[in-house]
Amino acid sequence: MKKLTPTLVWCLWSSNCHTGFNVVLPPFQGKRPLNNKVRKTQKKERSLCPAVLSHFDQQYSEELGDLWTFARAVLLDPGSWQYGIMLNRFSALPDITQILQSQGFLALLPQTHISQLLCNGSSTVSYSKNKPGKDNLLSCHCTSKGPPEVSDFLPDITCHALSQNSQSKPSLTLSNTSLQCYIHSSPLRFPSQAHRPGQLKQYYLLNAASLLPVLALQVRDGDKILDLCSAPGGKAIAIMQSATPELLCCNEPDPHRRDWLSKTLDSFLPSSLNSRVVVSAQDGQSFGQREAGFYDKVLVDAPCSNDRSWLYSSHSQQVEQRLIDRALLPELQAQLLRSALYAVRPGGVVVYSTCTLSSFENYAVVETVLKDFPEAEPEDLWEEIAISLEKYFKFSSHPGYSQLYPDPSLLTENNVSTYHHRLGILVVPHPGKTWGPMFLSRIRRRE
Ligand SMILES: C[S@@+](CC[C@H](N)C(=O)[O-])C[C@H]1O[C@@H](n2cnc3c(N)ncnc32)[C@H](O)[C@@H]1O
């Protein structure tokens, strides 16, 4: 692999799993080798769309108040956007973590020491250091007899641990994952890696808020998981970084996006996981009825009006169409969420997420669907995620949607804010914490 050095160009084609569009950041202050890739990226610059901005101004200033002023400033300044680097635990990581540390990157999540995983019963194997081999898998010494299991190939995750701020007290949930993402307080950019057949990528560049729905899913070894709207696969990869599910079904009906998804899976997962990760091509709206009660956990990372991307849509016809489509999205989203609630087993959880600030696609969708599912119970993510990660993300849990009135059956201690917390939490871009937009809600199907 090409050796990365701190002076290497920090150019980026952001592979933000939601946006799928190129953003050109302002000139890097340091030494930047002029290569073809940088020039190519610059050609794809998209300009701000005033019609979308005015639409957002109208809706979001009403829904978010002052928070919109800050979010607006961030969204209009791509140069301030931060990028997360999710490490691939199935790939050898020669000196990336050292480079990240030397550049001031820090681990977003607590680094789980392998002994903790063993204590938690998440794994039953002992580990050795990196040894070259197919797919760059790290070697292992299995305690079990017979052919090695996929869980035997977990990497030595202590090798890239960073010391944590002793002040931060992450929740047990957040510390119980092998998912690793590095972030920086400044908008430093890291080079992307091209897809190379037969070789695993070492990291995935993304908006770090995209990991929150996966954290809310609380992935554990042996889970059966459905990723209902899966392409291009960023969250599927994050799920596989978090633990070793028995099954991960990645569903994507769009053929082009499904190809993209397959490439992502090929680029990040070793072939030894092939039997556990399947790709399906169904309409997610009716998926759940066909496989009712089969899954432990379902992620609905719904198609939405992707605020970052829409703001930079350059074609006026496309903009008009998108604004028309926007009104239709909540019905599709609600149908996908209903389908997910059918697919999950009693006692299992569904996480619903979008990357828009729009309350119509977020809180309102969750509230509408809950009315149809008395056996579904929304869970409070405020303590578990928002409080744990407030150092890095700006959260809001107020729907700002005047038509939302608390359903008394959802109120605990007659508290309206508790009600809002239970419907979901929203990551709002903020200066210095530019992650998001990202909405997430977790709903448990009662036993
Ligand atoms: C926000 S993107 C998902 C991003 C993905 N989870 C990731 O992290 O990379 C939403 C996806 O839903 C897909 N989609 C659209 N309509 C769908 C439907 N009826 N059923 C399932 N997926 C659908 C879109 O093609 C798109 O790929």
Coordinates of C-alpha atoms and ligand atoms in Angstrom, one line a residue:
M1 CA 0.0 0.0 0.0
K2 CA 1.1 3.5 -0.7
K3 CA 2.6 5.0 2.5
L4 CA 0.6 7.8 3.9
T5 CA 2.5 10.7 5.4
P6 CA 1.3 13.8 7.2
T7 CA 2.3 15.9 4.2
L8 CA 0.3 13.8 1.8
V9 CA -2.4 15.8 0.0
W10 CA -5.6 16.1 2.0
C11 CA -7.8 15.9 -1.1
L12 CA -11.2 14.4 -0.9
W13 CA -14.0 12.9 -2.8
S14 CA -16.2 12.5 0.2
S15 CA -17.9 9.2 0.2
N16 CA -20.5 10.4 2.6
C17 CA -22.9 7.5 2.3
H18 CA -25.9 9.7 1.9
T19 CA -24.8 12.4 -0.4
G20 CA -23.0 10.6 -3.1
F21 CA -21.9 14.0 -4.6
N22 CA -18.6 15.7 -4.8
V23 CA -17.8 18.8 -2.7
V24 CA -14.9 20.9 -3.5
L25 CA -13.3 22.4 -0.4
P26 CA -11.3 25.6 -0.4
P27 CA -7.6 25.4 -1.2
F28 CA -5.6 23.5 1.3
Q29 CA -3.1 25.8 3.0
G30 CA -0.2 23.4 2.8
K31 CA 1.7 21.6 0.1
R32 CA -0.7 20.0 -2.4
P33 CA 0.6 17.8 -5.1
L34 CA -1.4 18.6 -8.3
N35 CA -2.5 15.3 -9.6
N36 CA -5.3 14.3 -11.9
K37 CA -7.6 13.3 -9.1
V38 CA -7.6 16.8 -7.6
R39 CA -8.3 18.4 -11.0
K40 CA -11.1 15.9 -11.8
T41 CA -12.8 16.6 -8.4
Q42 CA -12.6 20.4 -9.0
K43 CA -14.5 20.1 -12.3
K44 CA -17.4 18.5 -10.6
E45 CA -18.1 21.5 -8.3
R46 CA -21.8 22.2 -7.9
S47 CA -23.2 25.5 -7.0
L48 CA -25.6 26.5 -4.4
C49 CA -29.3 26.4 -5.4
P50 CA -31.1 29.5 -4.3
A51 CA -34.6 28.0 -4.7
V52 CA -33.8 25.1 -2.3
L53 CA -32.2 27.5 0.1
S54 CA -35.2 29.7 0.2
H55 CA -37.4 26.7 0.7
F56 CA -35.2 25.6 3.6
D57 CA -35.2 29.1 5.1
Q58 CA -38.9 29.1 5.2
Q59 CA -39.4 25.7 6.7
Y60 CA -36.4 25.3 9.0
S61 CA -36.4 28.8 10.6
E62 CA -39.9 27.9 11.7
E63 CA -39.0 24.4 12.9
L64 CA -35.6 25.0 14.3
G65 CA -35.5 28.7 15.2
D66 CA -31.9 29.8 16.1
L67 CA -30.5 26.4 15.4
W68 CA -31.3 26.9 11.7
T69 CA -29.2 30.1 11.7
F70 CA -26.2 28.0 12.7
A71 CA -27.0 25.0 10.5
R72 CA -27.5 27.3 7.6
A73 CA -24.1 28.9 8.1
V74 CA -22.5 25.4 8.1
L75 CA -24.4 24.1 5.1
L76 CA -23.4 27.2 3.1
D77 CA -19.7 26.8 3.9
P78 CA -18.5 23.4 2.6
G79 CA -15.0 24.5 3.6
S80 CA -16.0 24.0 7.2
W81 CA -17.4 20.5 6.8
Q82 CA -15.8 17.7 8.9
Y83 CA -15.2 14.2 7.7
G84 CA -15.0 11.0 9.7
I85 CA -12.7 8.1 9.0
M86 CA -14.3 4.7 9.8
L87 CA -11.6 2.0 10.0
N88 CA -12.0 -1.4 8.5
R89 CA -11.3 -4.0 11.1
F90 CA -10.9 -6.7 8.4
S91 CA -7.9 -4.9 6.8
A92 CA -4.4 -4.5 8.1
L93 CA -3.8 -0.9 9.2
P94 CA -0.1 -0.4 9.0
D95 CA 0.4 3.2 10.2
I96 CA -2.9 5.0 9.5
T97 CA -3.7 5.4 13.2
Q98 CA -0.3 7.0 13.8
I99 CA -0.8 9.4 11.0
L100 CA -4.3 10.2 12.3
Q101 CA -3.0 10.8 15.7
S102 CA -0.1 13.0 14.5
Q103 CA -2.7 15.1 12.6
G104 CA -4.8 15.5 15.8
F105 CA -7.6 13.1 14.9
L106 CA -9.2 11.4 17.8
A107 CA -11.4 8.3 18.3
L108 CA -15.1 9.2 18.3
L109 CA -16.0 6.1 20.2
P110 CA -14.3 4.4 23.2
Q111 CA -11.7 1.9 22.1
T112 CA -12.8 -1.5 23.3
H113 CA -9.9 -3.5 24.6
I114 CA -10.1 -7.1 23.5
S115 CA -10.2 -8.3 27.1
Q116 CA -13.4 -6.2 27.6
L117 CA -15.0 -8.0 24.6
L118 CA -14.0 -11.3 26.1
C119 CA -15.5 -10.3 29.5
N120 CA -18.7 -9.2 27.7
G121 CA -18.9 -12.6 26.1
S122 CA -18.9 -11.0 22.6
S123 CA -16.1 -13.3 21.4
T124 CA -14.7 -16.6 22.2
V125 CA -11.3 -16.5 20.5
S126 CA -7.8 -15.3 21.4
Y127 CA -5.9 -13.1 19.0
S128 CA -2.4 -12.6 17.6
K129 CA -0.8 -9.8 15.7
N130 CA -1.2 -9.0 12.0
K131 CA 0.1 -11.6 9.6
P132 CA -0.1 -11.2 5.8
G133 CA -2.7 -13.3 4.2
K134 CA -5.7 -13.3 1.9
D135 CA -7.8 -10.1 2.2
N136 CA -5.3 -8.8 4.7
L137 CA -7.2 -10.6 7.5
L138 CA -5.4 -10.6 10.8
S139 CA -4.5 -14.1 12.0
C140 CA -6.0 -15.8 15.0
H141 CA -5.6 -18.7 17.3
C142 CA -9.0 -20.3 17.5
T143 CA -10.0 -21.9 20.8
S144 CA -12.7 -23.9 19.0
K145 CA -11.9 -27.1 17.1
G146 CA -12.6 -27.6 13.4
P147 CA -12.6 -25.0 10.6
P148 CA -12.3 -21.3 11.7
E149 CA -15.4 -19.3 12.1
V150 CA -15.8 -15.8 10.8
S151 CA -15.7 -14.6 14.4
D152 CA -12.2 -16.1 14.5
F153 CA -11.0 -13.4 12.2
L154 CA -11.6 -10.3 14.3
P155 CA -8.5 -8.1 14.3
D156 CA -6.4 -7.1 17.3
I157 CA -8.4 -4.0 18.0
T158 CA -6.1 -2.8 20.7
C159 CA -3.4 -2.0 18.2
H160 CA -5.0 1.3 17.2
A161 CA -6.4 2.5 20.5
L162 CA -6.1 6.2 21.4
S163 CA -6.3 7.4 24.9
Q164 CA -9.6 8.8 25.8
N165 CA -10.4 12.0 27.5
S166 CA -10.9 10.9 31.1
Q167 CA -13.7 13.5 31.4
S168 CA -16.0 11.8 28.9
K169 CA -18.1 9.0 30.3
P170 CA -19.4 7.1 27.3
S171 CA -22.4 4.9 28.0
L172 CA -22.0 1.1 28.1
T173 CA -23.7 0.8 24.7
L174 CA -21.1 3.0 23.0
S175 CA -18.2 1.2 24.6
N176 CA -19.5 -2.2 23.6
T177 CA -18.7 -2.0 19.9
S178 CA -15.6 -2.6 17.8
L179 CA -16.7 0.1 15.4
Q180 CA -13.9 2.7 15.1
C181 CA -14.2 6.2 13.6
Y182 CA -11.6 9.0 13.8
I183 CA -12.6 12.6 13.6
H184 CA -10.9 16.0 13.7
S185 CA -12.1 19.3 15.1
S186 CA -11.1 21.0 11.9
P187 CA -12.2 20.1 8.4
L188 CA -9.1 18.1 7.6
R189 CA -9.5 15.9 4.6
F190 CA -8.1 12.4 4.1
P191 CA -7.6 10.8 0.7
S192 CA -10.2 8.3 -0.5
Q193 CA -9.2 4.9 -1.6
A194 CA -10.1 3.6 -5.0
H195 CA -12.0 0.3 -5.4
R196 CA -9.4 -2.4 -6.2
P197 CA -10.9 -5.9 -6.9
G198 CA -9.5 -8.5 -4.5
Q199 CA -8.2 -5.9 -2.0
L200 CA -9.9 -4.6 1.0
K201 CA -10.1 -0.9 1.7
Q202 CA -8.7 0.2 5.0
Y203 CA -11.2 3.0 5.8
Y204 CA -14.4 4.6 4.7
L205 CA -14.9 8.4 4.6
L206 CA -18.2 9.6 5.9
N207 CA -20.2 12.1 7.8
A208 CA -19.7 10.7 11.3
A209 CA -23.4 11.3 12.2
S210 CA -24.1 8.4 9.8
L211 CA -22.8 6.1 12.4
L212 CA -25.3 7.1 15.1
P213 CA -28.2 5.0 13.6
V214 CA -25.8 2.0 13.6
L215 CA -24.9 2.6 17.3
A216 CA -28.6 2.9 18.1
L217 CA -29.1 -0.5 16.5
Q218 CA -26.9 -2.0 19.2
V219 CA -25.5 -4.7 16.9
R220 CA -24.4 -7.9 18.7
D221 CA -22.7 -11.1 17.5
G222 CA -25.2 -13.6 16.2
D223 CA -27.9 -11.0 15.3
K224 CA -30.1 -11.3 12.2
I225 CA -30.1 -7.8 10.7
L226 CA -32.0 -6.3 7.8
D227 CA -30.7 -3.1 6.2
L228 CA -33.8 -2.2 4.4
C229 CA -32.5 0.7 2.2
S230 CA -28.9 -0.2 1.9
A231 CA -27.0 1.4 -1.0
P232 CA -24.3 2.6 -1.2
G233 CA -23.6 0.5 1.9
G234 CA -21.9 2.8 4.4
K235 CA -24.1 1.7 7.3
A236 CA -23.9 -2.0 6.2
I237 CA -20.1 -1.7 6.5
A238 CA -20.5 0.0 9.9
I239 CA -22.8 -2.8 11.1
M240 CA -20.1 -5.3 10.1
Q241 CA -17.5 -3.3 12.0
S242 CA -19.6 -3.3 15.1
A243 CA -20.0 -7.0 15.6
T244 CA -20.4 -10.3 13.7
P245 CA -24.1 -10.8 12.9
E246 CA -25.3 -14.3 11.9
L247 CA -27.0 -12.6 8.9
L248 CA -27.0 -9.2 7.4
C249 CA -29.5 -8.7 4.6
C250 CA -28.7 -5.6 2.5
N251 CA -31.8 -4.6 0.5
E252 CA -31.7 -2.2 -2.4
P253 CA -34.3 -2.1 -5.2
D254 CA -32.4 0.4 -7.5
P255 CA -30.1 -1.7 -9.8
H256 CA -27.4 0.9 -10.2
R257 CA -27.3 1.7 -6.5
R258 CA -27.3 -2.1 -5.8
D259 CA -24.2 -2.4 -8.0
W260 CA -22.6 0.3 -6.0
L261 CA -23.6 -1.5 -2.8
S262 CA -22.1 -4.8 -4.0
K263 CA -18.8 -3.0 -4.8
T264 CA -18.8 -1.4 -1.3
L265 CA -19.3 -4.8 0.3
D266 CA -16.6 -6.3 -1.8
S267 CA -14.2 -3.5 -0.9
F268 CA -14.6 -3.8 2.8
L269 CA -15.6 -7.4 3.7
P270 CA -13.5 -10.5 3.4
S271 CA -14.9 -13.3 1.3
S272 CA -15.1 -15.5 4.5
L273 CA -18.2 -13.3 5.4
N274 CA -20.0 -14.0 2.1
S275 CA -22.4 -16.5 3.6
R276 CA -23.5 -14.0 6.3
V277 CA -24.0 -11.0 4.1
V278 CA -26.7 -11.2 1.4
V279 CA -27.9 -8.6 -1.1
S280 CA -31.6 -8.5 -1.9
A281 CA -33.5 -6.4 -4.4
Q282 CA -37.0 -6.0 -3.1
D283 CA -39.3 -3.0 -2.7
G284 CA -38.7 -2.3 1.0
Q285 CA -42.3 -1.2 1.4
S286 CA -43.5 -4.8 1.3
F287 CA -40.4 -6.6 2.5
G288 CA -41.6 -7.0 6.1
Q289 CA -44.8 -8.7 5.2
R290 CA -43.0 -11.4 3.3
E291 CA -40.4 -12.1 6.1
A292 CA -42.5 -11.2 9.1
G293 CA -40.9 -11.5 12.5
F294 CA -37.6 -12.9 11.1
Y295 CA -35.1 -10.2 12.1
D296 CA -33.7 -9.2 15.4
K297 CA -32.8 -5.7 14.2
V298 CA -33.9 -3.7 11.2
L299 CA -32.4 -0.4 10.0
V300 CA -34.5 1.9 7.8
D301 CA -32.1 4.5 6.5
A302 CA -34.9 5.9 4.4
P303 CA -34.7 7.7 1.1
C304 CA -35.2 11.4 2.1
S305 CA -34.7 14.9 0.9
N306 CA -31.0 14.8 1.7
D307 CA -30.5 18.5 2.7
R308 CA -26.8 18.8 1.9
S309 CA -27.2 17.3 -1.5
W310 CA -30.3 19.2 -2.4
L311 CA -28.8 22.5 -1.5
Y312 CA -26.2 22.0 -4.2
S313 CA -28.5 20.7 -6.9
S314 CA -27.6 22.7 -10.0
H315 CA -30.4 21.9 -12.4
S316 CA -33.5 24.0 -12.0
Q317 CA -35.8 21.3 -13.5
Q318 CA -34.4 18.8 -11.0
V319 CA -35.0 21.2 -8.2
E320 CA -38.6 21.7 -9.1
Q321 CA -39.2 18.0 -9.3
R322 CA -37.5 17.4 -6.1
L323 CA -39.6 19.9 -4.2
I324 CA -42.7 18.2 -5.6
D325 CA -41.3 14.8 -4.6
R326 CA -40.5 16.1 -1.2
A327 CA -44.2 16.2 -0.3
L328 CA -44.5 12.5 -1.3
L329 CA -41.6 11.2 0.7
P330 CA -43.3 10.9 4.2
E331 CA -45.8 8.4 2.8
L332 CA -43.0 6.2 1.3
Q333 CA -41.0 6.6 4.5
A334 CA -43.9 5.6 6.7
Q335 CA -44.6 2.6 4.5
L336 CA -40.9 1.5 4.9
L337 CA -41.1 1.9 8.6
R338 CA -44.3 -0.1 8.8
S339 CA -42.6 -2.8 6.7
A340 CA -39.6 -2.8 9.1
L341 CA -41.9 -3.2 12.1
Y342 CA -43.4 -6.3 10.4
A343 CA -40.0 -7.7 9.7
V344 CA -38.7 -7.5 13.2
R345 CA -39.4 -10.2 15.8
P346 CA -41.2 -9.4 19.0
G347 CA -38.6 -7.9 21.4
G348 CA -36.4 -6.8 18.4
V349 CA -35.7 -3.2 17.4
V350 CA -36.1 -1.0 14.3
V351 CA -34.0 2.1 13.8
Y352 CA -35.4 4.7 11.5
S353 CA -33.1 7.4 10.2
T354 CA -32.9 10.2 7.6
C355 CA -30.3 12.8 6.6
T356 CA -32.8 15.7 6.5
L357 CA -33.8 18.3 9.1
S358 CA -37.4 18.2 7.9
S359 CA -39.8 17.2 10.8
F360 CA -42.3 16.0 8.2
E361 CA -39.8 13.2 7.3
N362 CA -38.6 12.6 10.8
Y363 CA -40.8 13.0 13.9
A364 CA -44.0 13.1 12.0
V365 CA -43.3 9.8 10.2
V366 CA -42.5 8.1 13.4
E367 CA -45.5 9.5 15.1
T368 CA -47.8 8.5 12.3
V369 CA -46.6 4.9 12.2
L370 CA -46.7 4.5 16.0
K371 CA -50.4 5.1 15.8
D372 CA -50.8 2.0 13.6
F373 CA -48.6 -0.2 15.8
P374 CA -49.7 -0.4 19.5
E375 CA -47.2 -3.1 20.0
A376 CA -44.3 -0.8 19.0
E377 CA -42.6 1.3 21.7
P378 CA -40.3 4.2 20.9
E379 CA -37.1 4.3 23.0
D380 CA -35.3 7.3 24.5
L381 CA -32.0 7.9 22.7
W382 CA -31.3 11.2 24.5
E383 CA -29.3 9.7 27.4
E384 CA -27.8 6.8 25.4
I385 CA -26.6 8.7 22.4
A386 CA -27.1 12.5 22.6
I387 CA -25.7 13.0 26.1
S388 CA -22.9 10.5 25.5
L389 CA -21.8 12.3 22.3
E390 CA -22.7 15.9 22.9
K391 CA -19.1 16.8 22.9
Y392 CA -18.9 16.1 19.2
F393 CA -22.4 16.6 17.9
K394 CA -25.1 19.2 18.3
F395 CA -28.4 17.5 19.1
S396 CA -32.0 18.7 19.1
S397 CA -35.0 16.7 20.0
H398 CA -37.7 19.3 19.6
P399 CA -39.8 18.5 16.6
G400 CA -40.6 22.1 16.0
Y401 CA -43.6 20.9 14.2
S402 CA -46.7 22.6 15.5
Q403 CA -49.1 19.8 14.5
L404 CA -47.4 17.3 16.7
Y405 CA -49.3 16.8 19.9
P406 CA -48.1 14.3 22.4
D407 CA -50.0 11.1 22.5
P408 CA -50.8 10.7 26.2
S409 CA -50.0 7.0 26.1
L410 CA -46.4 7.9 25.1
L411 CA -45.8 10.4 27.9
T412 CA -43.8 9.4 30.9
E413 CA -44.2 11.6 34.0
N414 CA -46.4 13.8 31.8
N415 CA -43.3 15.3 30.3
V416 CA -43.5 16.7 26.8
S417 CA -39.7 16.8 26.3
T418 CA -39.5 13.1 27.3
Y419 CA -42.1 12.5 24.6
H420 CA -40.0 14.3 22.0
H421 CA -36.8 12.4 23.1
R422 CA -38.7 9.1 22.6
L423 CA -39.8 10.0 19.1
G424 CA -36.2 10.6 18.0
I425 CA -33.1 12.8 18.1
L426 CA -31.8 15.1 15.4
V427 CA -28.1 16.0 14.7
V428 CA -28.1 19.6 13.5
P429 CA -25.0 21.0 11.8
H430 CA -23.3 23.6 14.0
P431 CA -20.1 25.6 13.8
G432 CA -17.3 23.3 15.2
K433 CA -19.7 20.4 15.2
T434 CA -20.6 20.3 11.5
W435 CA -21.9 16.7 11.4
G436 CA -25.4 16.0 10.2
P437 CA -28.2 16.5 9.3
M438 CA -29.2 13.1 10.8
F439 CA -32.4 12.0 12.5
L440 CA -32.7 8.8 14.3
S441 CA -35.4 7.0 16.2
R442 CA -35.4 3.5 17.8
I443 CA -38.6 1.6 18.1
R444 CA -38.9 -1.7 20.0
R445 CA -41.6 -4.3 19.2
R446 CA -43.0 -5.5 22.4
E447 CA -42.6 -9.2 23.3
Ligands
LIG1 C1 -30.4 7.2 2.3 S1 -30.1 6.0 1.1 C2 -29.4 4.7 2.1 C3 -28.0 4.9 2.4 C4 -27.4 3.7 3.0 N1 -28.1 3.2 4.1 C5 -25.9 3.9 3.4 O1 -25.7 4.1 4.6 O2 -25.1 3.9 2.6 C6 -31.7 5.4 0.8 C7 -31.7 4.3 -0.2 O3 -33.1 3.8 -0.2 C8 -33.3 3.3 -1.5 N2 -34.7 3.1 -1.7 C9 -35.6 4.0 -2.4 N3 -36.8 3.5 -2.4 C10 -36.8 2.3 -1.7 C11 -37.7 1.3 -1.4 N4 -39.0 1.4 -1.9 N5 -37.3 0.2 -0.8 C12 -36.1 0.1 -0.3 N6 -35.1 1.0 -0.6 C13 -35.5 2.1 -1.3 C14 -32.6 4.3 -2.4 O4 -32.4 3.7 -3.7 C15 -31.4 4.6 -1.6 O5 -30.3 3.8 -2.0

